[in-house]
């Protein structure tokens, strides 16, 4: 069988492109994943107790892009959900992002927003040129809050000190002087009503899309006949790590089901300091599912294992650029997605990136046209 496109990876990047190329351009697609399921890291499933869990840690959908939201809405209904996170610090559960309540409860103050602003001005350390993940936080909230909420978490999560990481890592988390305790402020915040996997099933359910799961592209590459390749796995692996391995951070997920209906007050509690894990997620609080038991996941960061996070720091960006140069020389191979472009991207950014590639492949000018049903 000859395919117009072979797509490696059935996560967001691969599934969006398979769906668009099949439905809009009538292309014949082979969509391969080495895992036994579709959805990539956003895969969710019912566990042995019938509780919907996220196999690879908590995935909360949020975006400011009406196009991304409209596009995905063709494949799922949504459950409104605003994410709230508490951090376990000095024996209390406090709102993160740091806000007015965080500071007042932590130190026993009763600041107004104006007073908090003045406080941040007094404790924030001036940094002339903000470069690192440490600079971002100490310049805004000072050293003590940095050490209690960010330093330990970041060292655990990334295996390096925040001073060695790009500023974009901690710039994801804002600082607030009001009582807004939402983790995200995006225009669209919601969860797929029946889960991510059901949404992916609808995306790839098309006669032109042949799915091949449990298969590593490397093993069958030589036997395939196709015009173009879309690659969403790690870019360095594609090139046999010829310039050396790009560093990724991995996680070990400890999934547990407890004989209680409720475990913690919010879906995610962060543990920045004395624990080996970074956070605990309770899925029913994300999905709204009712059940007499509850399922939780502990995340333990580690170096070895599936590549979950590209590590944003200058030397890694430089190594990526070498691979990107090789990639640019291959006109019929397209690299896309979090691993394919070595970017710390959220789901919506990956969808937008995949739609942009589709626009290019289809010779379409507008994103509006690229998302039509
Ligand atoms: P992936 O989902 O990684 O898919 C790539 C696929 O390629 C994988 O399934 C892999 O098996 C396959 N593959 C790789 N190499 C090969 C090969 N050689 N042969 C065959 N198959 C191969 N984003 C949010 O927006 N909100 C969140 O709350 C959020 N939480 C997250 C929590 C965690 C713990 C993690 C790790 C990520 C989170 N993300 C979140 C990010 C989100 O998971 C990614 O943005 C998104 O899933 C990336 O999609 P992708 O298609 O680029 O990659
Ligand atoms: N972070 C932190 N303390 C927290 C939350 C986040 O230090 O309580 C830092 C940490 O470096 C983390 C980064 O901010 O990796 C981004 O956090 P986010 O919750 O966006 O991480 P993700 O969900 O992508 O793992």
Coordinates of C-alpha atoms and ligand atoms in Angstrom, one line a residue:
X1 CA 0.0 0.0 0.0
X2 CA 1.3 3.4 -0.9
X3 CA 0.5 6.4 1.4
X4 CA 0.5 10.1 0.7
X5 CA 1.6 10.7 4.3
X6 CA 3.1 8.6 7.0
X7 CA 2.6 10.3 10.4
X8 CA 4.8 9.2 13.3
X9 CA 3.0 9.8 16.7
X10 CA -0.7 9.8 17.4
X11 CA -0.7 12.6 20.0
X12 CA -2.2 16.0 19.3
X13 CA 0.3 17.0 16.6
X14 CA -0.1 13.7 14.6
X15 CA -3.8 13.3 15.1
X16 CA -4.7 16.9 14.1
X17 CA -2.6 16.5 10.9
X18 CA -4.0 13.1 10.1
X19 CA -7.6 14.4 10.5
X20 CA -7.0 17.5 8.4
X21 CA -5.1 15.8 5.6
X22 CA -7.6 13.0 5.3
X23 CA -10.8 15.0 5.6
X24 CA -9.8 18.2 3.7
X25 CA -7.4 17.0 1.1
X26 CA -8.5 13.3 0.8
X27 CA -5.0 12.1 1.5
X28 CA -4.2 8.5 2.4
X29 CA -2.5 8.4 5.8
X30 CA -0.7 5.9 7.9
X31 CA -0.7 7.0 11.5
X32 CA 1.9 5.1 13.6
X33 CA 2.5 5.1 17.3
X34 CA 4.8 2.9 19.3
X35 CA 2.4 3.0 22.2
X36 CA -0.6 0.8 22.3
X37 CA -3.0 3.7 22.2
X38 CA -3.8 7.0 20.5
X39 CA -3.7 10.5 22.2
X40 CA 0.0 10.6 23.1
X41 CA 0.6 12.1 26.5
X42 CA -3.0 13.4 26.7
X43 CA -4.3 9.8 26.7
X44 CA -6.9 9.1 29.4
X45 CA -8.7 5.8 30.3
X46 CA -11.0 4.2 32.8
X47 CA -8.9 2.4 35.4
X48 CA -9.8 -1.0 37.0
X49 CA -12.3 0.8 39.3
X50 CA -14.0 2.6 36.4
X51 CA -12.5 6.0 37.3
X52 CA -11.3 8.2 34.4
X53 CA -7.6 8.9 34.9
X54 CA -4.9 10.6 32.8
X55 CA -2.2 7.9 32.3
X56 CA 0.5 10.6 31.9
X57 CA -0.4 13.1 34.5
X58 CA -3.0 15.9 34.7
X59 CA -4.0 17.5 31.4
X60 CA -6.1 20.7 31.6
X61 CA -7.2 22.3 28.4
X62 CA -6.9 26.1 28.2
X63 CA -6.4 28.5 25.3
X64 CA -6.8 32.0 24.1
X65 CA -7.2 30.9 20.5
X66 CA -10.8 30.8 19.3
X67 CA -9.5 28.8 16.2
X68 CA -8.0 26.1 18.3
X69 CA -11.1 25.9 20.5
X70 CA -13.5 25.9 17.5
X71 CA -11.4 23.3 15.7
X72 CA -11.4 20.8 18.7
X73 CA -15.1 21.5 19.3
X74 CA -15.8 19.4 16.2
X75 CA -14.7 16.3 18.1
X76 CA -15.9 16.9 21.6
X77 CA -18.3 18.6 23.8
X78 CA -16.8 20.4 26.8
X79 CA -17.1 20.5 30.5
X80 CA -16.5 24.0 32.0
X81 CA -13.6 23.8 34.4
X82 CA -11.3 26.4 36.0
X83 CA -8.1 24.9 37.4
X84 CA -7.1 25.8 40.9
X85 CA -3.9 24.6 42.6
X86 CA -2.7 24.7 46.2
X87 CA 0.9 24.4 47.3
X88 CA 1.9 22.7 50.5
X89 CA 4.2 25.2 52.2
X90 CA 5.1 25.5 55.9
X91 CA 2.2 23.2 56.9
X92 CA -0.5 25.1 55.0
X93 CA -2.2 24.6 51.7
X94 CA -1.8 28.0 49.9
X95 CA -2.9 29.3 46.5
X96 CA -0.4 29.1 43.7
X97 CA 0.1 31.3 41.6
X98 CA 1.1 33.5 44.5
X99 CA -1.7 36.0 45.2
X100 CA -2.9 38.2 48.1
X101 CA -4.2 35.3 50.1
X102 CA -1.0 33.3 49.7
X103 CA 1.1 36.1 51.3
X104 CA -1.4 37.0 54.0
X105 CA -1.9 33.4 55.1
X106 CA 1.7 32.4 54.9
X107 CA 3.0 35.3 57.0
X108 CA -0.2 36.2 59.0
X109 CA -0.5 39.6 57.4
X110 CA -3.7 41.4 56.4
X111 CA -2.4 43.3 53.4
X112 CA -4.6 45.1 50.9
X113 CA -3.7 44.7 47.2
X114 CA -1.9 48.1 47.4
X115 CA 0.1 47.1 50.4
X116 CA 1.0 43.8 48.7
X117 CA 2.3 45.7 45.7
X118 CA 4.4 47.9 48.0
X119 CA 5.6 44.7 49.8
X120 CA 6.6 43.0 46.5
X121 CA 8.5 46.2 45.6
X122 CA 10.4 46.1 48.8
X123 CA 11.3 42.4 48.8
X124 CA 11.8 41.9 45.0
X125 CA 15.4 41.9 44.0
X126 CA 16.3 44.1 41.1
X127 CA 17.6 42.1 38.2
X128 CA 18.9 44.2 35.3
X129 CA 18.5 41.6 32.6
X130 CA 16.0 38.9 33.4
X131 CA 17.3 35.7 31.8
X132 CA 16.7 32.7 34.1
X133 CA 13.8 31.0 35.9
X134 CA 15.3 32.3 39.1
X135 CA 15.5 35.9 37.9
X136 CA 11.8 36.0 37.0
X137 CA 10.6 35.0 40.5
X138 CA 13.1 36.8 42.8
X139 CA 12.6 40.0 40.8
X140 CA 8.9 39.8 41.4
X141 CA 8.4 38.4 44.9
X142 CA 11.8 38.2 46.5
X143 CA 14.0 35.4 47.8
X144 CA 11.8 34.0 50.6
X145 CA 8.7 33.3 48.5
X146 CA 11.0 32.1 45.7
X147 CA 12.6 29.6 48.0
X148 CA 9.4 28.4 49.5
X149 CA 7.4 28.0 46.3
X150 CA 9.8 27.7 43.4
X151 CA 13.3 26.7 44.1
X152 CA 12.7 23.2 45.5
X153 CA 9.9 22.4 43.0
X154 CA 12.0 23.5 40.1
X155 CA 15.1 21.6 41.2
X156 CA 13.0 18.5 41.6
X157 CA 11.1 18.9 38.4
X158 CA 14.0 19.7 36.1
X159 CA 17.0 18.2 37.9
X160 CA 18.8 21.6 37.7
X161 CA 18.7 24.8 39.7
X162 CA 16.3 27.5 38.4
X163 CA 19.4 29.7 37.7
X164 CA 20.3 27.2 35.0
X165 CA 16.9 27.3 33.2
X166 CA 15.3 29.7 30.7
X167 CA 13.1 32.4 32.2
X168 CA 10.1 30.9 30.3
X169 CA 9.9 28.0 32.7
X170 CA 8.7 30.0 35.7
X171 CA 7.3 32.9 33.7
X172 CA 4.4 30.4 33.0
X173 CA 3.3 31.1 36.6
X174 CA 2.1 34.7 37.1
X175 CA 2.2 36.8 40.4
X176 CA -1.1 38.4 41.5
X177 CA -1.9 41.1 43.9
X178 CA -5.6 40.2 44.0
X179 CA -7.4 37.1 45.2
X180 CA -7.7 35.4 41.8
X181 CA -6.7 31.9 42.5
X182 CA -7.2 30.4 39.1
X183 CA -4.1 28.7 37.6
X184 CA -4.9 30.0 34.1
X185 CA -6.7 33.1 32.9
X186 CA -7.2 32.0 29.3
X187 CA -10.5 32.8 27.5
X188 CA -11.3 29.1 27.0
X189 CA -10.8 26.7 29.9
X190 CA -12.5 23.4 29.9
X191 CA -12.2 19.6 29.8
X192 CA -13.4 17.3 27.0
X193 CA -16.7 16.1 28.4
X194 CA -16.1 12.4 27.7
X195 CA -12.3 12.6 28.0
X196 CA -9.4 13.2 25.7
X197 CA -9.3 9.7 24.2
X198 CA -12.9 9.8 23.0
X199 CA -12.0 13.1 21.3
X200 CA -9.0 11.6 19.6
X201 CA -11.1 8.5 18.5
X202 CA -13.4 10.9 16.7
X203 CA -10.5 12.7 15.1
X204 CA -8.9 9.7 13.6
X205 CA -12.0 7.8 12.6
X206 CA -11.8 8.2 8.9
X207 CA -11.6 5.6 6.0
X208 CA -8.4 7.3 4.7
X209 CA -6.6 7.0 8.1
X210 CA -5.0 3.7 8.8
X211 CA -3.8 3.3 12.4
X212 CA -0.8 1.2 13.3
X213 CA -0.3 1.1 17.1
X214 CA 2.4 -0.6 19.1
X215 CA 4.8 -0.1 16.3
X216 CA 8.1 1.8 16.3
X217 CA 8.6 3.8 13.1
X218 CA 12.3 2.8 13.1
X219 CA 11.4 -0.9 12.9
X220 CA 9.2 -0.6 9.8
X221 CA 10.6 2.5 8.0
X222 CA 12.3 0.5 5.3
X223 CA 9.1 -1.4 4.4
X224 CA 6.9 1.6 3.9
X225 CA 6.1 3.4 0.7
X226 CA 5.0 7.0 1.1
X227 CA 5.4 10.5 -0.4
X228 CA 5.8 12.6 2.8
X229 CA 6.6 12.0 6.4
X230 CA 5.3 14.0 9.4
X231 CA 7.4 13.2 12.5
X232 CA 6.2 14.1 16.0
X233 CA 8.7 12.0 18.0
X234 CA 12.0 13.4 19.4
X235 CA 13.9 15.1 16.6
X236 CA 17.3 13.9 17.8
X237 CA 16.2 10.3 17.7
X238 CA 15.1 10.7 14.0
X239 CA 18.7 11.7 13.2
X240 CA 20.1 8.8 15.3
X241 CA 21.4 11.5 17.8
X242 CA 24.2 12.3 15.4
X243 CA 25.1 15.5 17.3
X244 CA 24.4 13.9 20.7
X245 CA 21.3 13.4 22.7
X246 CA 18.9 16.3 23.4
X247 CA 18.1 16.2 27.1
X248 CA 14.5 15.5 28.2
X249 CA 13.0 15.3 31.7
X250 CA 10.9 12.3 32.5
X251 CA 8.4 11.4 35.2
X252 CA 7.4 8.3 37.1
X253 CA 3.6 8.2 37.7
X254 CA 2.4 6.5 40.8
X255 CA -1.3 5.9 40.3
X256 CA -3.4 4.9 43.3
X257 CA -7.0 4.3 44.0
X258 CA -8.2 5.1 47.6
X259 CA -11.3 3.8 49.4
X260 CA -12.5 7.3 50.1
X261 CA -14.7 9.6 47.9
X262 CA -12.5 12.6 48.4
X263 CA -8.8 13.1 48.9
X264 CA -7.8 16.7 48.7
X265 CA -9.6 20.1 48.3
X266 CA -8.6 20.8 44.7
X267 CA -7.6 18.7 41.6
X268 CA -3.9 19.4 42.0
X269 CA -1.8 20.0 45.1
X270 CA 1.9 21.0 44.6
X271 CA 4.6 19.9 47.0
X272 CA 7.5 22.3 46.4
X273 CA 9.8 21.2 49.3
X274 CA 10.2 18.2 51.5
X275 CA 8.7 15.5 49.3
X276 CA 10.2 13.5 46.5
X277 CA 7.1 14.0 44.3
X278 CA 6.2 17.4 42.8
X279 CA 2.4 17.2 42.8
X280 CA -0.6 15.0 43.5
X281 CA -3.6 15.0 41.2
X282 CA -7.1 13.8 42.1
X283 CA -8.9 13.1 38.8
X284 CA -12.5 13.3 39.9
X285 CA -12.0 17.0 40.6
X286 CA -10.9 17.5 37.0
X287 CA -13.5 15.3 35.3
X288 CA -16.5 15.8 37.6
X289 CA -17.0 12.1 37.8
X290 CA -18.9 10.8 40.8
X291 CA -17.6 7.6 42.4
X292 CA -17.4 6.1 45.9
X293 CA -13.6 5.8 45.5
X294 CA -11.1 8.3 44.2
X295 CA -7.9 8.0 42.1
X296 CA -4.8 10.0 42.6
X297 CA -1.4 10.3 40.9
X298 CA 2.0 11.2 42.4
X299 CA 4.5 12.6 40.0
X300 CA 8.2 11.7 40.6
X301 CA 10.6 13.5 38.2
X302 CA 13.5 11.5 36.8
X303 CA 16.0 11.6 34.0
X304 CA 15.4 8.2 32.5
X305 CA 12.1 7.1 30.8
X306 CA 9.8 8.5 28.2
X307 CA 10.7 12.1 27.1
X308 CA 8.0 14.3 28.6
X309 CA 9.7 17.7 28.9
X310 CA 12.2 19.4 26.6
X311 CA 14.6 21.2 29.0
X312 CA 14.6 24.9 28.2
X313 CA 18.2 26.2 28.6
X314 CA 20.6 27.9 26.2
X315 CA 22.9 24.9 25.5
X316 CA 19.9 22.7 24.7
X317 CA 18.4 25.3 22.4
X318 CA 21.8 25.5 20.6
X319 CA 21.9 21.7 20.1
X320 CA 18.3 21.7 18.9
X321 CA 19.2 24.3 16.3
X322 CA 21.8 21.9 14.8
X323 CA 19.1 19.3 14.4
X324 CA 16.7 21.9 13.0
X325 CA 19.2 22.7 10.3
X326 CA 19.3 19.1 9.3
X327 CA 15.5 18.9 9.4
X328 CA 15.3 22.0 7.1
X329 CA 17.3 20.2 4.5
X330 CA 14.7 17.4 4.2
X331 CA 11.9 18.9 2.1
X332 CA 9.5 15.9 2.4
X333 CA 9.9 15.4 6.2
X334 CA 8.0 17.7 8.5
X335 CA 8.8 18.0 12.2
X336 CA 6.1 19.1 14.5
X337 CA 4.9 18.9 18.1
X338 CA 6.5 19.1 21.5
X339 CA 9.2 16.6 20.8
X340 CA 9.5 17.2 17.1
X341 CA 10.4 20.8 17.6
X342 CA 11.8 20.5 21.2
X343 CA 9.5 23.1 22.6
X344 CA 7.8 23.2 26.1
X345 CA 4.4 23.6 24.5
X346 CA 0.9 23.1 25.9
X347 CA -1.7 21.1 24.1
X348 CA -3.3 24.2 22.5
X349 CA 0.1 25.4 21.2
X350 CA 0.7 22.0 19.6
X351 CA -2.7 22.1 18.0
X352 CA -2.0 25.6 16.6
X353 CA 1.4 24.5 15.4
X354 CA -0.1 21.4 13.6
X355 CA -2.8 23.6 12.0
X356 CA -0.2 26.0 10.8
X357 CA 1.7 23.1 9.2
X358 CA -1.5 21.9 7.6
X359 CA -2.1 25.4 6.2
X360 CA 1.3 25.3 4.6
X361 CA 0.9 21.8 3.2
X362 CA -2.5 22.7 1.8
X363 CA -1.5 26.0 0.4
X364 CA -4.2 27.8 2.5
X365 CA -3.8 31.4 3.6
X366 CA -6.1 31.7 6.6
X367 CA -6.4 29.7 9.8
X368 CA -10.2 30.2 9.5
X369 CA -10.2 28.2 6.3
X370 CA -7.8 25.6 7.7
X371 CA -10.1 24.6 10.6
X372 CA -13.4 24.3 8.7
X373 CA -15.4 21.1 9.2
Ligands
LIG1 P1 3.0 13.5 22.3 O1 1.7 13.6 23.0 O2 4.2 13.2 23.1 O3 2.9 12.5 21.1 C1 4.0 12.0 20.4 C2 3.8 10.5 20.2 O4 4.8 10.0 19.3 C3 3.8 9.6 21.4 O5 2.6 9.0 21.6 C4 5.0 8.7 21.1 O6 4.7 7.3 21.6 C5 5.0 8.7 19.6 N1 6.4 8.3 19.1 C6 7.5 8.9 19.4 N2 8.5 8.3 18.7 C7 8.0 7.3 17.9 C8 8.4 6.3 17.0 N3 9.7 6.2 16.7 N4 7.6 5.5 16.4 C9 6.2 5.5 16.7 N5 5.7 6.5 17.6 C10 6.6 7.3 18.2 N6 -0.6 20.6 28.2 C11 -1.7 21.4 28.5 O7 -2.2 22.2 27.6 N7 -2.3 21.4 29.7 C12 -1.9 20.6 30.7 O8 -2.4 20.6 31.8 C13 -0.7 19.7 30.4 N8 -0.3 18.9 31.4 C14 0.8 18.1 31.1 C15 1.3 17.3 32.1 C16 2.3 16.4 31.9 C17 2.8 15.5 33.0 C18 3.0 16.4 30.6 C19 4.1 15.5 30.3 C20 2.5 17.3 29.6 C21 1.4 18.1 29.8 N9 0.9 19.0 28.9 C22 -0.1 19.8 29.1 C23 1.6 19.1 27.5 C24 0.9 18.1 26.5 O9 1.0 16.8 27.0 C25 1.6 18.3 25.2 O10 1.6 19.6 24.7 C26 1.0 17.4 24.1 O11 0.5 16.2 24.5 C27 2.0 17.2 23.0 O12 1.5 16.6 21.9 P2 2.5 16.0 20.8 O13 1.6 15.3 19.7 O14 3.4 17.0 20.4 O15 3.3 14.9 21.6
LIG2 N1 6.7 25.9 39.5 C1 7.2 26.0 40.8 N2 6.3 25.8 41.8 C2 5.0 25.6 41.6 C3 4.5 25.5 40.3 C4 5.4 25.7 39.2 O1 8.4 26.1 41.0 O2 4.3 25.4 42.6 C5 7.7 26.1 38.4 C6 8.4 24.8 38.0 O3 9.7 25.1 37.5 C7 7.5 24.2 36.9 C8 7.2 25.5 36.1 O4 7.0 26.5 37.2 O5 8.1 23.2 36.2 C9 5.9 25.4 35.3 O6 4.8 25.0 36.0 P1 3.6 24.2 35.4 O7 2.6 24.0 36.4 O8 3.2 25.1 34.2 O9 4.2 22.9 34.9 P2 3.7 21.6 34.0 O10 2.2 21.5 34.3 O11 4.0 22.0 32.6 O12 4.4 20.5 34.5

